[in-house]
Coordinates of C-alpha atoms and ligand atoms in Angstrom, one line a residue:
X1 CA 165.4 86.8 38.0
X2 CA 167.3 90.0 38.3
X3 CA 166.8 91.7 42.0
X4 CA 166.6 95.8 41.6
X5 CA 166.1 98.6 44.3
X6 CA 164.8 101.7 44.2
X7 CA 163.3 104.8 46.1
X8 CA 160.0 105.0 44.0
X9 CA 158.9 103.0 41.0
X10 CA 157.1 104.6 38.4
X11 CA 154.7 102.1 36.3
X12 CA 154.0 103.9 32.7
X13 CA 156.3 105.6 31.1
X14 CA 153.2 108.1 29.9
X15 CA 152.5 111.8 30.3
X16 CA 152.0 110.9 34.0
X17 CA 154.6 108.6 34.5
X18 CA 157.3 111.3 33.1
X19 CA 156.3 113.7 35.2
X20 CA 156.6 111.7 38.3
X21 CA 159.8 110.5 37.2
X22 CA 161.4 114.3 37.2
X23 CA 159.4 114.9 40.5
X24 CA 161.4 111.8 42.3
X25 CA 164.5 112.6 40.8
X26 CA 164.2 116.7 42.1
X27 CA 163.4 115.6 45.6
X28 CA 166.3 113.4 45.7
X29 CA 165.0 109.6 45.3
X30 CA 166.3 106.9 43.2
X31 CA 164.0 106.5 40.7
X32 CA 162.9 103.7 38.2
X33 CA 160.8 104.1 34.9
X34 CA 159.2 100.6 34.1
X35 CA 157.2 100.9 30.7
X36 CA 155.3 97.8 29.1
X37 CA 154.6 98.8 25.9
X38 CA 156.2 101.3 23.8
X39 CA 157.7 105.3 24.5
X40 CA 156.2 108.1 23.1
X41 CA 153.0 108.4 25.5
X42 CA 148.8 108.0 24.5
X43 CA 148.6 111.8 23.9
X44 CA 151.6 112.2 21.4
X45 CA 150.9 108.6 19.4
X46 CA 147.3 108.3 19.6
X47 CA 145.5 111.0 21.3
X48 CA 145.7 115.1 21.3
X49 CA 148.1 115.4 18.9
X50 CA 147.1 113.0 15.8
X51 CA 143.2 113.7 16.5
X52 CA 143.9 117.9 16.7
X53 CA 146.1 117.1 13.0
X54 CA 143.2 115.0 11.3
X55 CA 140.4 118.0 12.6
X56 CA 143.2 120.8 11.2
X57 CA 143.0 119.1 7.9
X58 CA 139.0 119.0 8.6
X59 CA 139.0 122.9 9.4
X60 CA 141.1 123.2 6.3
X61 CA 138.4 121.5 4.2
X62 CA 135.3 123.5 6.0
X63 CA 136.7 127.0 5.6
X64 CA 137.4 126.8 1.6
X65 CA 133.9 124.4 1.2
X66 CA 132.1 127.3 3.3
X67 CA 134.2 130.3 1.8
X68 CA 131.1 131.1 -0.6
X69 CA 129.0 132.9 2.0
X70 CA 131.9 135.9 1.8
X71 CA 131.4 136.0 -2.0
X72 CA 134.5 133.3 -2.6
X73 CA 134.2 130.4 -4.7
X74 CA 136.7 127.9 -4.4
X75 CA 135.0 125.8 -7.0
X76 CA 134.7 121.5 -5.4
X77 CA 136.6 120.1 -2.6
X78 CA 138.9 117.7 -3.5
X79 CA 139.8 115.8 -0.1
X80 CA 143.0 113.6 -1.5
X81 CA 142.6 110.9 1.8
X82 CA 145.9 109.6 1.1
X83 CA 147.7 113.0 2.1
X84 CA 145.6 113.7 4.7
X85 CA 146.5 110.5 6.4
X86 CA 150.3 110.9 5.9
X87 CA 150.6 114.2 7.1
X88 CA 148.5 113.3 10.0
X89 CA 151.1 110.1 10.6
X90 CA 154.0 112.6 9.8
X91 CA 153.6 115.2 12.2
X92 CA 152.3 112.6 14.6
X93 CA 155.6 110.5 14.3
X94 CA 157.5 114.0 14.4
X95 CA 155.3 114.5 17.9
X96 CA 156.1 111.3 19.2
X97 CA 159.7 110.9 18.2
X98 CA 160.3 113.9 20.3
X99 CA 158.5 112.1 23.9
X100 CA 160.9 109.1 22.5
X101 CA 164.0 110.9 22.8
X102 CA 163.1 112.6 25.5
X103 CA 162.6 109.6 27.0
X104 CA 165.7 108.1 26.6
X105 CA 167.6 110.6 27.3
X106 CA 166.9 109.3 30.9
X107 CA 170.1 107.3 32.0
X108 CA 169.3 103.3 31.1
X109 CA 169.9 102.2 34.9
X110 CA 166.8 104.3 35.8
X111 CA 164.6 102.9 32.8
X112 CA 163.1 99.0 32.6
X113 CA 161.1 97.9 29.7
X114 CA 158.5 94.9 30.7
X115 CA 154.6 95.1 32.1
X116 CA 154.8 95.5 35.9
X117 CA 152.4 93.6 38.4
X118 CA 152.8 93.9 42.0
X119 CA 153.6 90.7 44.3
X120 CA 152.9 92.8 47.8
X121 CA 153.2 97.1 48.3
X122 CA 156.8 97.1 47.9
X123 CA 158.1 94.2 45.4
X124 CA 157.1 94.2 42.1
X125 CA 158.1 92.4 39.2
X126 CA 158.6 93.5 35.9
X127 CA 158.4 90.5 33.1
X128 CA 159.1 87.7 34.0
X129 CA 163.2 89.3 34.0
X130 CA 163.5 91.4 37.3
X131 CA 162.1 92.0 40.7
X132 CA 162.2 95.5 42.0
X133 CA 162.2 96.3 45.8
X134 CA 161.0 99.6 46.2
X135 CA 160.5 102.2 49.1
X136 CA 157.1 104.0 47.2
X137 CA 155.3 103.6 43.7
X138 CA 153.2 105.9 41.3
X139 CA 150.6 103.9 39.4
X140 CA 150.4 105.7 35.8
X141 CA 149.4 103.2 33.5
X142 CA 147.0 105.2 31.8
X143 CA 143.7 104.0 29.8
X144 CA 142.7 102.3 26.8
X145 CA 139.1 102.8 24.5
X146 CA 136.6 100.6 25.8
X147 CA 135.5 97.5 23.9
X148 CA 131.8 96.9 24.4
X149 CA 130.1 93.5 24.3
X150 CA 128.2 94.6 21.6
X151 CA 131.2 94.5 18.8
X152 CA 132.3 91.7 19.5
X153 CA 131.0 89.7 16.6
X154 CA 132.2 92.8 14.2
X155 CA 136.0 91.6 14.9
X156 CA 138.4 94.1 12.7
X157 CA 135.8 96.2 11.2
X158 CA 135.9 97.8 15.0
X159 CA 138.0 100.9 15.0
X160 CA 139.2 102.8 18.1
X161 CA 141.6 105.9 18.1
X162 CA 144.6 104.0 18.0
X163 CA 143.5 102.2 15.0
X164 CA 142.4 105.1 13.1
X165 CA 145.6 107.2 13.2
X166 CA 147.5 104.5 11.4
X167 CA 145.0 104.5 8.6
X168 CA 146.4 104.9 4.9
X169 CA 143.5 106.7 3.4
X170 CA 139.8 107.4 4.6
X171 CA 137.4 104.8 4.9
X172 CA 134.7 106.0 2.5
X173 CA 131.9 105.3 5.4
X174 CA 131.9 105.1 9.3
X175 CA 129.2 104.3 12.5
X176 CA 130.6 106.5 15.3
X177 CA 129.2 104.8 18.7
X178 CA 129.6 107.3 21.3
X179 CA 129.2 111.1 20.7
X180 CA 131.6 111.9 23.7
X181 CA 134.8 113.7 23.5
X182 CA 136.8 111.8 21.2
X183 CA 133.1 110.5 19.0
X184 CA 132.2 114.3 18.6
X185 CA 136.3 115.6 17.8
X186 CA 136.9 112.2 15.2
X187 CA 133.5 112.4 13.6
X188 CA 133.3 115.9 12.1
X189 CA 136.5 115.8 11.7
X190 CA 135.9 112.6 9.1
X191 CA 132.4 113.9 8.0
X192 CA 133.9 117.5 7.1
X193 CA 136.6 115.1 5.2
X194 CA 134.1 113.7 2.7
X195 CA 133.3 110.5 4.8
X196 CA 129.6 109.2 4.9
X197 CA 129.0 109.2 9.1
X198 CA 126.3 108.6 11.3
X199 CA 126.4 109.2 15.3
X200 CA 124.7 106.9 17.9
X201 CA 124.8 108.1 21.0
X202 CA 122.2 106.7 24.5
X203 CA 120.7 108.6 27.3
X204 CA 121.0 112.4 25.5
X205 CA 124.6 112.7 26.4
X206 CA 126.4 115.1 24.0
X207 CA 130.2 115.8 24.8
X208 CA 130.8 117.0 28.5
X209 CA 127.9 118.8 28.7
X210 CA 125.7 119.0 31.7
X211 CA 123.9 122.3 31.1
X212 CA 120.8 121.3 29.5
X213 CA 120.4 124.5 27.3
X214 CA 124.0 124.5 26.1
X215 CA 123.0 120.5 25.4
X216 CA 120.3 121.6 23.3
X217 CA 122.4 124.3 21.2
X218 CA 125.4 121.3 20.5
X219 CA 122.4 118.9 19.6
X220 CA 121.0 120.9 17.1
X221 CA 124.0 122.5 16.0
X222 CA 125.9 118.9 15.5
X223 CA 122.7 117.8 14.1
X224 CA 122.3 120.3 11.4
X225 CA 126.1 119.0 10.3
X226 CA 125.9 115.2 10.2
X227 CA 123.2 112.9 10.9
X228 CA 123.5 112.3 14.5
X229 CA 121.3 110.4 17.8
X230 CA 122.2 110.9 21.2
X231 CA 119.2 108.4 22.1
X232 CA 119.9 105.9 19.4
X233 CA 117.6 102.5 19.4
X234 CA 120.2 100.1 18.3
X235 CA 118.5 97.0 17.4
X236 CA 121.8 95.0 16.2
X237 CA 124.9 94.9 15.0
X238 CA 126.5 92.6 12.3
X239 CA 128.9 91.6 9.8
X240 CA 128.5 90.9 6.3
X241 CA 131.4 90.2 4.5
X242 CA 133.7 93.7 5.1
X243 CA 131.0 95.8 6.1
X244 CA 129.3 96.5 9.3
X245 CA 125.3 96.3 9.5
X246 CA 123.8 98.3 11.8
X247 CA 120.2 98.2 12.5
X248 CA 118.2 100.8 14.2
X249 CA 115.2 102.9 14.6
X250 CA 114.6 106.4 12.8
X251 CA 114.8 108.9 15.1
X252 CA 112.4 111.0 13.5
X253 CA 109.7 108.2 13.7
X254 CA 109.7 107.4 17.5
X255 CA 106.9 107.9 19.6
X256 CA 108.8 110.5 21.5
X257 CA 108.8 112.7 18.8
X258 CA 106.4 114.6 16.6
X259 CA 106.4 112.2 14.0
X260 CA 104.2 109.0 13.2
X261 CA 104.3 106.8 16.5
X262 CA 105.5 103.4 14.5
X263 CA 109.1 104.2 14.5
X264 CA 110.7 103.2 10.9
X265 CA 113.6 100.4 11.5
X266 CA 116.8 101.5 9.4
X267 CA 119.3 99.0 8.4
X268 CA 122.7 100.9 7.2
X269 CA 126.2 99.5 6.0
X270 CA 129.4 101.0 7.1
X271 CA 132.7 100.3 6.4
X272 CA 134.0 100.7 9.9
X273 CA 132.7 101.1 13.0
X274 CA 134.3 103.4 15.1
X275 CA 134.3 102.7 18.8
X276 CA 134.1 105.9 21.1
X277 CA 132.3 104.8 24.2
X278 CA 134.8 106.0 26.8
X279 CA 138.1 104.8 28.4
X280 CA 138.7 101.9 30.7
X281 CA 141.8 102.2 33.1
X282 CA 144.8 99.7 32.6
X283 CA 145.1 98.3 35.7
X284 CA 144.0 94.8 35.8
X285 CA 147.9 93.6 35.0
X286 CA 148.9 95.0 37.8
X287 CA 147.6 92.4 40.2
X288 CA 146.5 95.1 42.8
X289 CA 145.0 92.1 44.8
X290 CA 148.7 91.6 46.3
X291 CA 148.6 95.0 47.4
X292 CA 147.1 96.3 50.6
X293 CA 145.0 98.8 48.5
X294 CA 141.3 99.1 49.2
X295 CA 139.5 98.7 45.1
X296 CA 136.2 100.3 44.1
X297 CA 133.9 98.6 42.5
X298 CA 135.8 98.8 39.0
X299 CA 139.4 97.4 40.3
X300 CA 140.5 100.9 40.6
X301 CA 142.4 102.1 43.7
X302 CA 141.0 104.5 46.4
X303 CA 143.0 107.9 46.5
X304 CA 143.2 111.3 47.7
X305 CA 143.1 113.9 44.7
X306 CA 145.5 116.2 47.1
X307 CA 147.9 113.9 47.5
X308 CA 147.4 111.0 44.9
X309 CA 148.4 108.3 47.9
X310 CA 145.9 105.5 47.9
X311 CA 145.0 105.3 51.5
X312 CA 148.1 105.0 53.8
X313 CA 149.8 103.0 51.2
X314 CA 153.2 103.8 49.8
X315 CA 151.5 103.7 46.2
X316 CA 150.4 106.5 45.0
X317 CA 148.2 106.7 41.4
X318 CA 148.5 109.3 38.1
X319 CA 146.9 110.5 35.1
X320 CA 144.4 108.0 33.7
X321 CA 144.4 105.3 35.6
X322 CA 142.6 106.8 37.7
X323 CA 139.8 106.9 36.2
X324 CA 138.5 110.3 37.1
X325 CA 139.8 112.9 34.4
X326 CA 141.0 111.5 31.8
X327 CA 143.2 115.0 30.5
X328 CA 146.6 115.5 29.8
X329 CA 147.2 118.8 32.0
X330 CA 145.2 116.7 34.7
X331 CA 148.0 113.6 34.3
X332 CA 151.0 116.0 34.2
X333 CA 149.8 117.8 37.5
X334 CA 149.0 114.5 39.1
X335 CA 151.9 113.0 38.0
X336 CA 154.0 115.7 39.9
X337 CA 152.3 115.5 42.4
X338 CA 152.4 111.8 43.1
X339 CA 156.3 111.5 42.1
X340 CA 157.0 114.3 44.3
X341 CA 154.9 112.7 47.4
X342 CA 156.6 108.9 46.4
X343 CA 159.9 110.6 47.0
X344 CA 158.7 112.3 51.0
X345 CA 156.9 109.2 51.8
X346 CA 155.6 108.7 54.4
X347 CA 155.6 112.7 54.8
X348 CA 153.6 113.6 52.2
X349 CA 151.9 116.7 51.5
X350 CA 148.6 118.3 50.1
X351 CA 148.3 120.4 47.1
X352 CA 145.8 122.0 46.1
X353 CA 144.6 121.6 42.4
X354 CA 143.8 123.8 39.4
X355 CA 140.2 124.6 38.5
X356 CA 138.9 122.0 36.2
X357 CA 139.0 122.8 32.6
X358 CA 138.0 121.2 29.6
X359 CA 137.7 122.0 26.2
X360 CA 137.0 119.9 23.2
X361 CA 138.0 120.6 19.3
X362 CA 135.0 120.4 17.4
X363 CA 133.6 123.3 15.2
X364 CA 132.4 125.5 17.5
X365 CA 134.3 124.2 20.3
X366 CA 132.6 122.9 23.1
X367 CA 134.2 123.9 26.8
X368 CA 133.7 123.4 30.3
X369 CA 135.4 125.5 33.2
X370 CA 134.9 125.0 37.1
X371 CA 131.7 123.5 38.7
X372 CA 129.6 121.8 35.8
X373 CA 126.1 122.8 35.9
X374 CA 124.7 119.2 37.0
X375 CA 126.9 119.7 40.7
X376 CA 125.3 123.4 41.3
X377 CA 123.7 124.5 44.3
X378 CA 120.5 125.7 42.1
X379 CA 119.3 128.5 44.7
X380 CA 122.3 129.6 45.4
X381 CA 123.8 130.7 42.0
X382 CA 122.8 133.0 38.9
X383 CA 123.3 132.1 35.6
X384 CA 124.4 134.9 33.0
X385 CA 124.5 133.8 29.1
X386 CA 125.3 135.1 25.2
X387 CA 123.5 133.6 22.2
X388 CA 126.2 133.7 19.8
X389 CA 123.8 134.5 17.2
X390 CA 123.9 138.1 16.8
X391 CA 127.4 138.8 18.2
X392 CA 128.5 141.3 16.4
X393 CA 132.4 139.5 15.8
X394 CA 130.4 136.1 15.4
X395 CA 128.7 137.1 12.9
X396 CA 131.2 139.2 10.7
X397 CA 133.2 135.6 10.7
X398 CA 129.9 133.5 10.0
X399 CA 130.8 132.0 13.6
X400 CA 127.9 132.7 15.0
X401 CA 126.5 129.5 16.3
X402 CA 126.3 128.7 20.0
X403 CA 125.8 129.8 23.5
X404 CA 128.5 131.1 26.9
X405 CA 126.5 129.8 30.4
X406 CA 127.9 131.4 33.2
X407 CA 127.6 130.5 36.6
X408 CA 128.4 133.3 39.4
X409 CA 127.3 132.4 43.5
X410 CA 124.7 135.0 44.4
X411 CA 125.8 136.3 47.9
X412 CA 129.8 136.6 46.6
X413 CA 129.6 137.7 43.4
X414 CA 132.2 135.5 42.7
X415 CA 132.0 133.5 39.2
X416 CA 132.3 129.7 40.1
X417 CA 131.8 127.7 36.3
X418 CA 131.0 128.1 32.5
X419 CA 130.0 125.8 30.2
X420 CA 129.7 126.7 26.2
X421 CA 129.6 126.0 22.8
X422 CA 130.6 128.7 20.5
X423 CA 133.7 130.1 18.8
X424 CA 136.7 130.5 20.4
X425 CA 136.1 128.9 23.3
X426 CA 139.4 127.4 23.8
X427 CA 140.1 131.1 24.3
X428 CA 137.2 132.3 26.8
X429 CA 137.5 128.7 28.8
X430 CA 141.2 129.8 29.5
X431 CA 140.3 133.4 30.3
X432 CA 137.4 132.3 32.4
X433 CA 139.6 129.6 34.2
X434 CA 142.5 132.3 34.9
X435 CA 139.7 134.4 36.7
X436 CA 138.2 131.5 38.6
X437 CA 141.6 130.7 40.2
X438 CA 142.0 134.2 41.2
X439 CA 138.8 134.1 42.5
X440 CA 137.2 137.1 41.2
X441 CA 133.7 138.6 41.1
X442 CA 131.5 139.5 38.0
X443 CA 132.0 143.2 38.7
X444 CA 135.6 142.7 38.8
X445 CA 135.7 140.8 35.4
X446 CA 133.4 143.5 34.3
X447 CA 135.9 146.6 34.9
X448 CA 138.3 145.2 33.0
X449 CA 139.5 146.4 29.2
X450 CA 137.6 145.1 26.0
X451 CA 138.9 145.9 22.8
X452 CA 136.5 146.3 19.6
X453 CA 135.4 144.5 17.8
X454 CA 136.4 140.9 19.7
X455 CA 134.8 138.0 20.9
X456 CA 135.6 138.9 24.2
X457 CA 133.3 141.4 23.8
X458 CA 130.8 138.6 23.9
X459 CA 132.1 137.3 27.1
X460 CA 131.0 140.9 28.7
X461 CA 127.4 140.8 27.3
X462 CA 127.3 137.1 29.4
X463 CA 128.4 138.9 32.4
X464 CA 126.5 142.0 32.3
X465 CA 123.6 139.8 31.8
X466 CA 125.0 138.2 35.3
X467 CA 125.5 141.6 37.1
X468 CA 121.9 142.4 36.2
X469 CA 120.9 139.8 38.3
X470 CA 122.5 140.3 41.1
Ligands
FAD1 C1 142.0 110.3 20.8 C2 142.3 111.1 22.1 C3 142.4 112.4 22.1 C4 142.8 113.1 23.2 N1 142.9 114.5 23.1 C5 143.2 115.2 24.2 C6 143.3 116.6 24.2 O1 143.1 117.2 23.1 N2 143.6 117.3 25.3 C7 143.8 116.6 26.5 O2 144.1 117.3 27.5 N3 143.7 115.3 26.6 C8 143.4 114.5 25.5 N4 143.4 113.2 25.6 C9 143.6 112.5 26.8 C10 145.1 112.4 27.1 O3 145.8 111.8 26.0 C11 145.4 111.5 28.3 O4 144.7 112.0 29.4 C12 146.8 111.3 28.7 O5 147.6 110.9 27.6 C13 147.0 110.3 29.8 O6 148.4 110.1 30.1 P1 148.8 108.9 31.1 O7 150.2 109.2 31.4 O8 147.9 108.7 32.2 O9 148.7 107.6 30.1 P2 149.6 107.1 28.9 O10 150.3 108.2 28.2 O11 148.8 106.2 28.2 O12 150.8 106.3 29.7 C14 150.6 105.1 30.3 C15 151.7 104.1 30.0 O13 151.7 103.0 30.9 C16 152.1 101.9 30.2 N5 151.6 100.7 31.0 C17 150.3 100.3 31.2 N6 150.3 99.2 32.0 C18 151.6 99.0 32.3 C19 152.2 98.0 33.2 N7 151.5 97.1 33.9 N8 153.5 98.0 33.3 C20 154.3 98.9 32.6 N9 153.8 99.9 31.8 C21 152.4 99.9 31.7 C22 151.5 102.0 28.8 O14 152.1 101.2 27.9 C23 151.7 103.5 28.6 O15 152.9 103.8 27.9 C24 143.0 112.4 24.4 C25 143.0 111.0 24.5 C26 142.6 110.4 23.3 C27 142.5 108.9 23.4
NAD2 N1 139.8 117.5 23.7 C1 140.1 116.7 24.7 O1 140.5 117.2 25.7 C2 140.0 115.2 24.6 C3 139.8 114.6 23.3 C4 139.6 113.3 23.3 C5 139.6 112.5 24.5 N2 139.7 113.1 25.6 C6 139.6 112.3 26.9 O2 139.4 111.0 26.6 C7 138.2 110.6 27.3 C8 137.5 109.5 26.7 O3 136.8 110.0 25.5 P1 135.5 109.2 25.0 O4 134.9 110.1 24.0 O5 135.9 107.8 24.6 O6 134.6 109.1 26.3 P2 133.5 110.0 26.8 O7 133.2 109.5 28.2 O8 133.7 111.5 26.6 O9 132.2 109.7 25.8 C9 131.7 108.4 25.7 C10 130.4 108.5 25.0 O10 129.9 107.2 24.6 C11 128.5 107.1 24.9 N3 128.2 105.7 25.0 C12 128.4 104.8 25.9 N4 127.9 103.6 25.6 C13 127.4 103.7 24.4 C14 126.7 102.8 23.5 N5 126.5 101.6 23.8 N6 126.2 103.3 22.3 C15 126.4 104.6 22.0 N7 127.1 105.5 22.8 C16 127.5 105.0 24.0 C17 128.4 107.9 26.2 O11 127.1 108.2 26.4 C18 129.3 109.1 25.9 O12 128.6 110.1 25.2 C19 137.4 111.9 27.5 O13 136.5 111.8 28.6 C20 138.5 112.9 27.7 O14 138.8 113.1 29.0 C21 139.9 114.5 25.7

């Protein structure tokens, strides 16, 4: 066994991981990149960028197939899948190959390729070829989809995101489990491609949404585009021959809705099944039980989002192994933050982090900024909206499906979250996240410039529907 020593270890050579490397090195440490797998990082290979290439082709499909309502006819959609996919792997490979080099730009003494498990808080070896000592650590191993139980008999018909980035054509027909982030972004994206898709979803959840009218316009808005379920009654899953079997009741037939109280029991084939029920945290190689590291109740270390130290340890944690939010501007802060603090410890020091934004690439986007609706204090707060429905710049672009919530703290002023569906709302998340850090009041937001005619324009009915209420 080779014997190495550093100042901080990073585990994961990710988004996270790369970030805490350059935050060691700046504050002077000796630093070590250990990476299991392969370079080129989750949101390069398999995540953002091949998922926001397959929904450009889908966007590309939508706008000539809906082109008719401003008097254009583009004749039939041909979707050629085997183009689609290459480009997708092309630009992804041109995306990744980038991270690569990047990577290995970093002088070999600094890098080590083998999984990392710890033997106590300062030795760890890395396959079964070296043992590092080191003075600090950053955990940033990252996540992986979630497998669920119930797949297990369905064997390679299961697809997660990894899998379906590497596909050579479209399937002609897939079961999307799980209409969270990734479910709702993959799904159109295939069903706007010409692929036959159904959406099972349980307990009403619909994206990141909390707001329970901005729910309802992404339900019915989704569910006017592809047959969806965010209460599915999944009765069983199987596999004959190459195609999945699931087996379910009609939604329209159950008891809690208007319909006939005998619900109707479906049974539908798919050609894959794609697997989109969340992300689990890689951190069961790691052997934390050597470590002094207090565990939750899922394996995953106790930290302080300020500092990213896990208790008084020198290990600190980044990115999405932590289980909290799985983003890549939220990994790349962390990650700074935690290499930086590996390299002072044990002086470490508190930052203080950006408002929390999110934003998912759907048609209309969906986007959440600051506190979520489920963590307001009800009577303290008013809440300003805009139906996008009559928008004047909505509707000249036939975008006019979806609804701005905005939350504002009655004896400030000050607006403190948004969550929307609608278009543009990468756009308005950002704007409305630039004013949240600079902590600024409705009125403020409200004497500022608006061109016409512009979607932001829409953003000012919202708040002038605040300021009347306050
Ligand atoms: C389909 C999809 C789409 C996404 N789209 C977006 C988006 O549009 N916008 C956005 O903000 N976020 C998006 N995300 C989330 C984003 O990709 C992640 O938050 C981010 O990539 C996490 O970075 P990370 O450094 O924590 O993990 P990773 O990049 O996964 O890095 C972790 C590394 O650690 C290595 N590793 C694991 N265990 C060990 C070990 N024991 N020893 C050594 N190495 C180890 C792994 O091999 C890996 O290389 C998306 C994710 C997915 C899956
Ligand atoms: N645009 C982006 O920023 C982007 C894109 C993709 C992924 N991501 C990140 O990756 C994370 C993981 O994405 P995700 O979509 O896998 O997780 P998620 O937590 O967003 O969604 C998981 C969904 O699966 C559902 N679900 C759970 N068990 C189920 C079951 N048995 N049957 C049917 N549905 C079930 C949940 O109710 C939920 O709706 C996201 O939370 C996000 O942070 C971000």
């Amino acid at each position: 066994m080779n014997e190495a020593y550093c100042d901080v270890a990073i585990i994961g050579a990710g988004s996270a991981g790369l970030r805490a490397y350059k935050a060691a090195r700046q504050h002077g440490a000796r630093a070590l990149l250990i990476e299991g797998a392969r370079y080129g990082t989750t949101c390069a290979s398999v995540g953002c960028m091949p998922s926001k290439l397959l929904i450009a082709a889908a966007d590309a499909a939508d706008v000539a197939r809906t082109a008719g309502v401003f008097g254009i006819h583009t004749g039939n959609i041909q979707v050629d899948g085997t183009a689609v996919m290459q480009r997708v792997r092309e630009e992804r490979d041109r995306f990744t190959g980038n991270v690569v080099r990047m990577t290995r730009q970093i002088p070999s003494e600094d890098r080590l390729e083998g999984y990392a498990r710890f033997e106590n808080d300062t030795t760890i070896v890395v396959g079964d070829h070296t043992r590092v000592h080191t003075r600090s650590t950053v955990i940033a191993t990252g996540s992986r989809a979630a497998r669920l139980p119930l797949f297990d008999d369905l064997g390679d018909l299961v697809a997660v995101n990894d899998d379906v980035f590497s596909w050579q054509d479209l399937p002609d027909s897939v079961a999307v489990f799980g209409p969270g982030i990734i479910g709702l972004e993959l799904g159109q994206a295939l069903h706007r491609l010409g692929v036959r898709i159904r959406m099972f979803g349980i307990q009403n959840l619909i994206g990141p949404l909390t707001d329970p009218e901005v729910k309802k316009h992404a339900e019915r808005i989704f569910g006017d585009e592809f047959l969806l379920d965010t209460d599915a009654r999944v009765e069983s899953l199987r596999r004959e021959g190459s195609t999945v079997v699931v087996r379910f009741q009609e939604k329209s037939g159950r008891s809690d809705d208007s319909g006939p109280s005998e619900p109707r029991l479906l049974e539908e084939q798919y050609s894959v099944l794609l697997a989109a029920t969340g992300r689990t945290p890689n951190t069961e190689r790691l052997q934390l039980e050597n470590t002094s590291l207090e565990l939750d109740d899922h394996g995953i270390p106790l930290y302080d989002p300020a500092t990213m130290q896990c208790g008084d340890s020198p290990i600190f944690i980044a990115g999405d192994a932590t289980a909290d939010v799985p983003l890549l501007h939220e990994a790349a802060a962390e990650g700074l933050i935690a290499g930086a603090n590996a390299a002072r410890y044990p002086a470490v020091q508190a930052n203080t982090r950006h408002v929390p934004l999110s934003i998912v690439f759907t048609d209309p986007q969906i986007a959440m900024v600051g506190q979520p609706y489920h963590e307001l204090p009800q009577e303290e707060i008013v809440i300003g909206e805009l139906d996008w429905q009559s928008d004047p710049r909505a509707r000249m672009m036939n975008t006019n499906q979806g609804l701005l919530r905005l939350y504002a703290e009655k004896s400030s002023g000050r607006l403190i979250g948004s969550e929307m569906i609608g278009p543009r709302a990468e756009h308005i998340a950002h704007q409305l996240a630039w004013a949240l850090e600079q902590e600024m009041t409705v009125a403020q937001l409200l004497d500022l410039p608006y061109y016409h005619p512009v979607y932001e324009e829409g953003l000012r009915s919202a708040l002038q529907s605040l300021a009347k209420q306050m």
